[in-house]
Coordinates of C-alpha atoms in Angstrom, one line a residue:
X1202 CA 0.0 0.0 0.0
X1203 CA 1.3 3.5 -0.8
X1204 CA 2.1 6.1 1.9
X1205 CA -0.4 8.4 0.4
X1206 CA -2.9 6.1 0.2
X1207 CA -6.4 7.7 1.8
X1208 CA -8.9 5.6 3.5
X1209 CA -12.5 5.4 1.7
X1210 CA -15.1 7.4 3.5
X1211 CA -16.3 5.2 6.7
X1212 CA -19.8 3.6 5.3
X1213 CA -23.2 5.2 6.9
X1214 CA -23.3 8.4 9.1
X1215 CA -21.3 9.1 12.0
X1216 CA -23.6 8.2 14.9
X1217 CA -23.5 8.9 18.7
X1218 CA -23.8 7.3 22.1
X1219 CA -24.2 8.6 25.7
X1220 CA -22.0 6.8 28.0
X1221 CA -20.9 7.1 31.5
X1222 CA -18.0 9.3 30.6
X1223 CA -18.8 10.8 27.8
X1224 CA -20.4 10.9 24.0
X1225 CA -18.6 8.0 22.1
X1226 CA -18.8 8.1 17.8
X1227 CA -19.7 5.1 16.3
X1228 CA -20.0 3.5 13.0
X1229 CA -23.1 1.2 12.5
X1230 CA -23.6 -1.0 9.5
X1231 CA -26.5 -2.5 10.6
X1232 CA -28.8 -0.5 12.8
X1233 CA -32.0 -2.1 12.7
X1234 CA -30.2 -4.8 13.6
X1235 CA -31.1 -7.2 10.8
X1236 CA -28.8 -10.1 10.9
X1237 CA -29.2 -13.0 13.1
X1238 CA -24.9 -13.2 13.2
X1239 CA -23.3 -11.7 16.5
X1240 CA -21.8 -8.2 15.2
X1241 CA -18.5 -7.8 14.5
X1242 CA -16.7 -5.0 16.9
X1243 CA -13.8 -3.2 15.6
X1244 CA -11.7 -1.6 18.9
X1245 CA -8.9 1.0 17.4
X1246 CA -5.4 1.3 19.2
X1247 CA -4.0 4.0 21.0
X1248 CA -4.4 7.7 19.8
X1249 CA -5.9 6.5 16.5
X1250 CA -9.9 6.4 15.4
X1251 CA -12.3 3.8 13.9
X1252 CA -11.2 5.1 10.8
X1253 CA -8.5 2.2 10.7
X1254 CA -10.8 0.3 9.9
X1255 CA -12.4 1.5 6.8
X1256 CA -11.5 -1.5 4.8
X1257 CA -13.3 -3.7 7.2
X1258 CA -16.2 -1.5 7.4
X1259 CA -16.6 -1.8 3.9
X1260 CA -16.2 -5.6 3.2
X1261 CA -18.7 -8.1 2.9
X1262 CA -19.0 -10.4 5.8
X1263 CA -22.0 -12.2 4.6
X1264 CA -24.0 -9.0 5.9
X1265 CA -22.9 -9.0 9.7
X1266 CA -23.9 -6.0 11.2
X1267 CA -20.3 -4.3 11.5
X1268 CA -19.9 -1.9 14.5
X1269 CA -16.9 0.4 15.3
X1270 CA -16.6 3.6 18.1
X1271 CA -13.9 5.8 18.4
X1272 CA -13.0 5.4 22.2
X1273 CA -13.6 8.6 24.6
X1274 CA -10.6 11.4 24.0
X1275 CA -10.4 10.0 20.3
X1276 CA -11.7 11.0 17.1
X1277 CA -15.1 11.7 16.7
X1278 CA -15.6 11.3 20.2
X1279 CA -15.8 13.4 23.8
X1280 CA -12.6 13.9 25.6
X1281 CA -13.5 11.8 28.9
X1282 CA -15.1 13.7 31.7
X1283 CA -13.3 11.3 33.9
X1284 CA -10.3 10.8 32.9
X1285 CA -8.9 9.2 35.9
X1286 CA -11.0 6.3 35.6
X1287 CA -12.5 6.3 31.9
X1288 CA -9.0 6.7 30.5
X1289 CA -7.7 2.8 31.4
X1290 CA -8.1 -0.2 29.9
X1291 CA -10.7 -1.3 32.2
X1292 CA -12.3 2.4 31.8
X1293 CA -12.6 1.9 28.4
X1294 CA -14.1 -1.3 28.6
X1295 CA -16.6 -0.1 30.5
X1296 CA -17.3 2.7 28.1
X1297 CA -17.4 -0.3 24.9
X1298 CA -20.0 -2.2 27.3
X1299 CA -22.0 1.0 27.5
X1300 CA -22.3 1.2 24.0
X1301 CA -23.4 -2.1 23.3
X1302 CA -25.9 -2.0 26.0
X1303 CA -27.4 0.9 24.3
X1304 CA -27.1 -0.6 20.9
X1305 CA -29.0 -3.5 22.5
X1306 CA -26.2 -6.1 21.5
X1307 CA -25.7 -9.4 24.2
X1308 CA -23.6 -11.0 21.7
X1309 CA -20.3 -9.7 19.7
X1310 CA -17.3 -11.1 18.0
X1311 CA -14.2 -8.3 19.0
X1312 CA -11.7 -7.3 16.8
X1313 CA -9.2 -5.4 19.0
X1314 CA -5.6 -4.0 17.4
X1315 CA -2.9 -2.9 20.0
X1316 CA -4.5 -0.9 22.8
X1317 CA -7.8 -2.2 21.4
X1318 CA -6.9 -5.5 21.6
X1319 CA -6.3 -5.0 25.7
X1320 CA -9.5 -3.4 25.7
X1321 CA -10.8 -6.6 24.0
X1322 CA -9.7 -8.8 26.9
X1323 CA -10.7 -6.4 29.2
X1324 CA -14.1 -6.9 27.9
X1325 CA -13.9 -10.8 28.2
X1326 CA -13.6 -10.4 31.6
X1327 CA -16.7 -8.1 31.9
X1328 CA -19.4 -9.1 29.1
X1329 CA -20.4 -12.3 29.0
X1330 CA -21.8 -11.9 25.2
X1331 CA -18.5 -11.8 23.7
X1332 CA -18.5 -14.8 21.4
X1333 CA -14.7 -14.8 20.0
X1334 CA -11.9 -12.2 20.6
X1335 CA -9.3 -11.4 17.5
X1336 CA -6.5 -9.5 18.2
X1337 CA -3.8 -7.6 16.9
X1338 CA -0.4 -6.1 18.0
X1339 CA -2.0 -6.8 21.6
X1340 CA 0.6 -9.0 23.7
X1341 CA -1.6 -10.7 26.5
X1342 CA 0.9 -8.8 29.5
X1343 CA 0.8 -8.4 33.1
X1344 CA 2.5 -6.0 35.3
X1345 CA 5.2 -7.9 35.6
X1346 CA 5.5 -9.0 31.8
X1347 CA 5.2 -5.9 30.6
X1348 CA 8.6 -5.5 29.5
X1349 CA 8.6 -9.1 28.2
X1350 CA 5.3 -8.6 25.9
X1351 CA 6.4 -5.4 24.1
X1352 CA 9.8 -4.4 22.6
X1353 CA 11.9 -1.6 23.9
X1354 CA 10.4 0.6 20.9
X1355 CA 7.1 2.3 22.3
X1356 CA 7.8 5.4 21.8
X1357 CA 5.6 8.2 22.4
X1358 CA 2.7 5.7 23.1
X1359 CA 2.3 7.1 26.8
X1360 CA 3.2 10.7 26.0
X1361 CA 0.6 13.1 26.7
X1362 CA 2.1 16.1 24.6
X1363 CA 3.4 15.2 21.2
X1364 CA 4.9 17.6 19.1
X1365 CA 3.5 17.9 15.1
X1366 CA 7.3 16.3 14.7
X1367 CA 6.7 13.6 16.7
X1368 CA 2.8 12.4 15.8
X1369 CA 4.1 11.8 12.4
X1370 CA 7.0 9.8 13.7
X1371 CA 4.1 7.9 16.2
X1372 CA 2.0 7.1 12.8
X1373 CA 4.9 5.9 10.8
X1374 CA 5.7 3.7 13.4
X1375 CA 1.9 2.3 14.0
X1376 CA 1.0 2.1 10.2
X1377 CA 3.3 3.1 7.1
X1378 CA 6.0 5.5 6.7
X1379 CA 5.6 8.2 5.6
X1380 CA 2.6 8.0 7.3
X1381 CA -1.1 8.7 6.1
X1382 CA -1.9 12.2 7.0
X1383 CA -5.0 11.3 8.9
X1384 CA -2.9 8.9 11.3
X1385 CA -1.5 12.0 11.7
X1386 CA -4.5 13.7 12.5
X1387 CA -5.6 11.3 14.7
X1388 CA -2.8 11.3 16.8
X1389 CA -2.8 15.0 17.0
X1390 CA -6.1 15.0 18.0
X1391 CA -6.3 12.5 20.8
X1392 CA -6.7 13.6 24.7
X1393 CA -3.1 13.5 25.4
X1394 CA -3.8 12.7 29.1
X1395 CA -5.2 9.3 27.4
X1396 CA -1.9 7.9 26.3
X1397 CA -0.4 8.8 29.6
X1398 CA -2.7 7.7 32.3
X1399 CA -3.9 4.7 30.6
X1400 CA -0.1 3.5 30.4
X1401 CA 0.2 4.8 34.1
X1402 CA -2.8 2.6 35.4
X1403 CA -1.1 -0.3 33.6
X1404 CA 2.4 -0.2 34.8
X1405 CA 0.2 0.0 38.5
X1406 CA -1.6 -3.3 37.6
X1407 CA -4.7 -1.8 37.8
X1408 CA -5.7 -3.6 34.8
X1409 CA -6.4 -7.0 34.4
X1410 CA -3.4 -9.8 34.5
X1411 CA -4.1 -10.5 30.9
X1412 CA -1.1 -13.2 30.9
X1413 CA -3.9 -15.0 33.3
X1414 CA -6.9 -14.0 31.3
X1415 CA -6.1 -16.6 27.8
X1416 CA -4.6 -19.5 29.4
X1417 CA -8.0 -19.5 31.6
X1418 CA -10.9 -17.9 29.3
X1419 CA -12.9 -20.3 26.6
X1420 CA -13.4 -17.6 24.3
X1421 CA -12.0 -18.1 21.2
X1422 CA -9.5 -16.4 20.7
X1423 CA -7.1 -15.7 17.2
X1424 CA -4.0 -13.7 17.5
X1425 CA -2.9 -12.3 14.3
X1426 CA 0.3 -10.4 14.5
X1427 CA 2.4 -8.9 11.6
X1428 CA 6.4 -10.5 11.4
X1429 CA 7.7 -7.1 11.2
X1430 CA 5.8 -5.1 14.0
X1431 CA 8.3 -3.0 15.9
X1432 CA 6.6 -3.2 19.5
X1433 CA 5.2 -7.0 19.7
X1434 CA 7.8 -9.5 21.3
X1435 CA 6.7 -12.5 19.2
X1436 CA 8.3 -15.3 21.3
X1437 CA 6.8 -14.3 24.1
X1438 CA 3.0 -14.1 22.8
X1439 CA 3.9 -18.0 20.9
X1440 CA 5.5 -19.0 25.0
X1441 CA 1.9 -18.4 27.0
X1442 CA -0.8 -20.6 27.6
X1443 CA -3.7 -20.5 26.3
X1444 CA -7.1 -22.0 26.6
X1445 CA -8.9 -21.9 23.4
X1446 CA -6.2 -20.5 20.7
X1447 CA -7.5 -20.6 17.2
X1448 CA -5.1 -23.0 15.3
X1449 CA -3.0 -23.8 18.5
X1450 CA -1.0 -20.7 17.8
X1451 CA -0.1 -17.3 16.9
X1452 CA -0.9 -16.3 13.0
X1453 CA 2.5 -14.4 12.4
X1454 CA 1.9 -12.6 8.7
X1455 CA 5.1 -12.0 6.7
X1456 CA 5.8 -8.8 5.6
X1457 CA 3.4 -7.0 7.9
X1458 CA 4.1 -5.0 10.8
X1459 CA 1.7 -3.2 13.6
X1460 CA -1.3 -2.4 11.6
X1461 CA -1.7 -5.8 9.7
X1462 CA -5.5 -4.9 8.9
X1463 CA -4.4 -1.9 7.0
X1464 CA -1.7 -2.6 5.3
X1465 CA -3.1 -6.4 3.8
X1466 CA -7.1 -5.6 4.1
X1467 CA -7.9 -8.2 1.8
X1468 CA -5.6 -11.1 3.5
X1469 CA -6.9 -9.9 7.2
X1470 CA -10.4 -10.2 6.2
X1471 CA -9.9 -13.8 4.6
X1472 CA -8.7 -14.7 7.9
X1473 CA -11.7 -13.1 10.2
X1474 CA -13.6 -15.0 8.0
X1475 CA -12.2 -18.5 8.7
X1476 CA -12.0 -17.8 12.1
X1477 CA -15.6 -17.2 12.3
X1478 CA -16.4 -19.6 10.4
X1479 CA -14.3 -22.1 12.2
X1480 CA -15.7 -21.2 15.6
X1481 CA -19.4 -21.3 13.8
X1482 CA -20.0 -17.6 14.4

């Protein structure tokens, strides 16, 4: 994919959501609710939007209703009026559970990538309707295997002020470079207290030991991980435990680095297909 290359415009209006701690965006491809199928739930990373995911939004999975928010203090969405306790994973798995009680959804297959992909285990632990988790650039860490989970290359992921300098050196490093300019955007645009206090309440373990979570939980679960992606320490994800792994392993995609969905849309989607399909969902 070229650097330059802009996403198509996200399908459907923008639509909104009152939550605890704030309005959330959403994207809703399906708002009646039509489809039998549990909803497929797109959960963006850290300092980006739902807008990620345009690819996705636009595919064709055999007319799923496709949902994705940008989380509170991103994109489209309110900066938190709690920041404190909205900004962490668990806070923002709260405010996902908010939505989907509103939305009227007790049953959803997550797609999480990096920070999303936390958030998606977060949510395992507090919805009982998730049906299978997929996640991306998302090492399952706890406190103490946080340095083992992630390379020594973060960044300025828990930076709340970023200069215009160095949100185009963030985006280059979470999706292409040069980067898009509205991974840019994004970056600029995000609640910079959300970067820094959600890595904060992490590093405290105030989070869920998600090193715990997969070798107990029987959600399905696929990790998908680009070969290249300069923050995931693969050996580590492939050395847990887990307790219902699709394929008995980690898919590791060649040639792909942090934002595997993006950069190989096509390929991705092929494989949230089989997974669904595998898992009869």
């Amino acid at each position: 994919m070229e650097a330059d290359h802009q996403p198509s415009p996200l399908p459907g209006p923008t639509r909104y959501a009152d939550t605890r701690y704030g309005r959330v965006a959403y994207t809703d491809t399906d708002p009646h609710g039509a489809s039998a199928l549990p909803p497929l739930l797109f959960v963006h990373g850290n300092s980006a939007s739902r807008k990620v995911f345009h690819a996705q939004l636009a595919d064709d999975f055999g007319g799923r209703r496709l949902l994705a928010l940008d989380l509170l203090g991103h994109g489209d969405s309110d900066d938190a009026t709690d920041p404190g306790a909205a900004y962490t994973q668990r806070g923002h798995a709260a405010t996902v559970a908010g939505l989907l009680g509103v939305l009227g959804v007790d049953r959803v297959v997550v797609v999480g990538w990096s920070l999303g992909g936390h958030i998606g285990l977060e949510l395992v632990a507090r919805f009982p309707g998730v049906a299978g988790l997929v996640v991306t650039g998302t090492p399952p860490v706890n406190r103490d295997t946080l340095t083992e989970g992630f390379l020594p290359t973060l960044g300025y992921a828990g930076t709340e002020t970023v200069t215009p300098a160095q949100a185009a050196e963030f985006a280059a490093q979470i999706t292409f470079s040069p980067p898009p300019g509205w991974i840019v955007d994004d970056i600029r645009r995000t609640d910079g207290r959300a970067r820094r206090l959600m890595f904060e309440s992490f590093a405290a373990g105030r989070d869920s030991d998600q090193k715990a979570l997969v070798a107990a939980s029987p959600v399905p679960l696929a990790v998908i991980d680009g070969r290249d992606d300069p923050f995931v320490h693969h050996a580590y994800v492939a050395s847990l435990t887990y307790a219902a792994l699709w394929r008995g392993a980690p898919t590791v995609l060649e040639g792909r680095r942090h934002a595997a969905f993006l950069e190989d849309p096509a390929g991705y989607d092929d494989l949230l297909r089989a997974f669904l399909r595998d898992h009869g969902l």
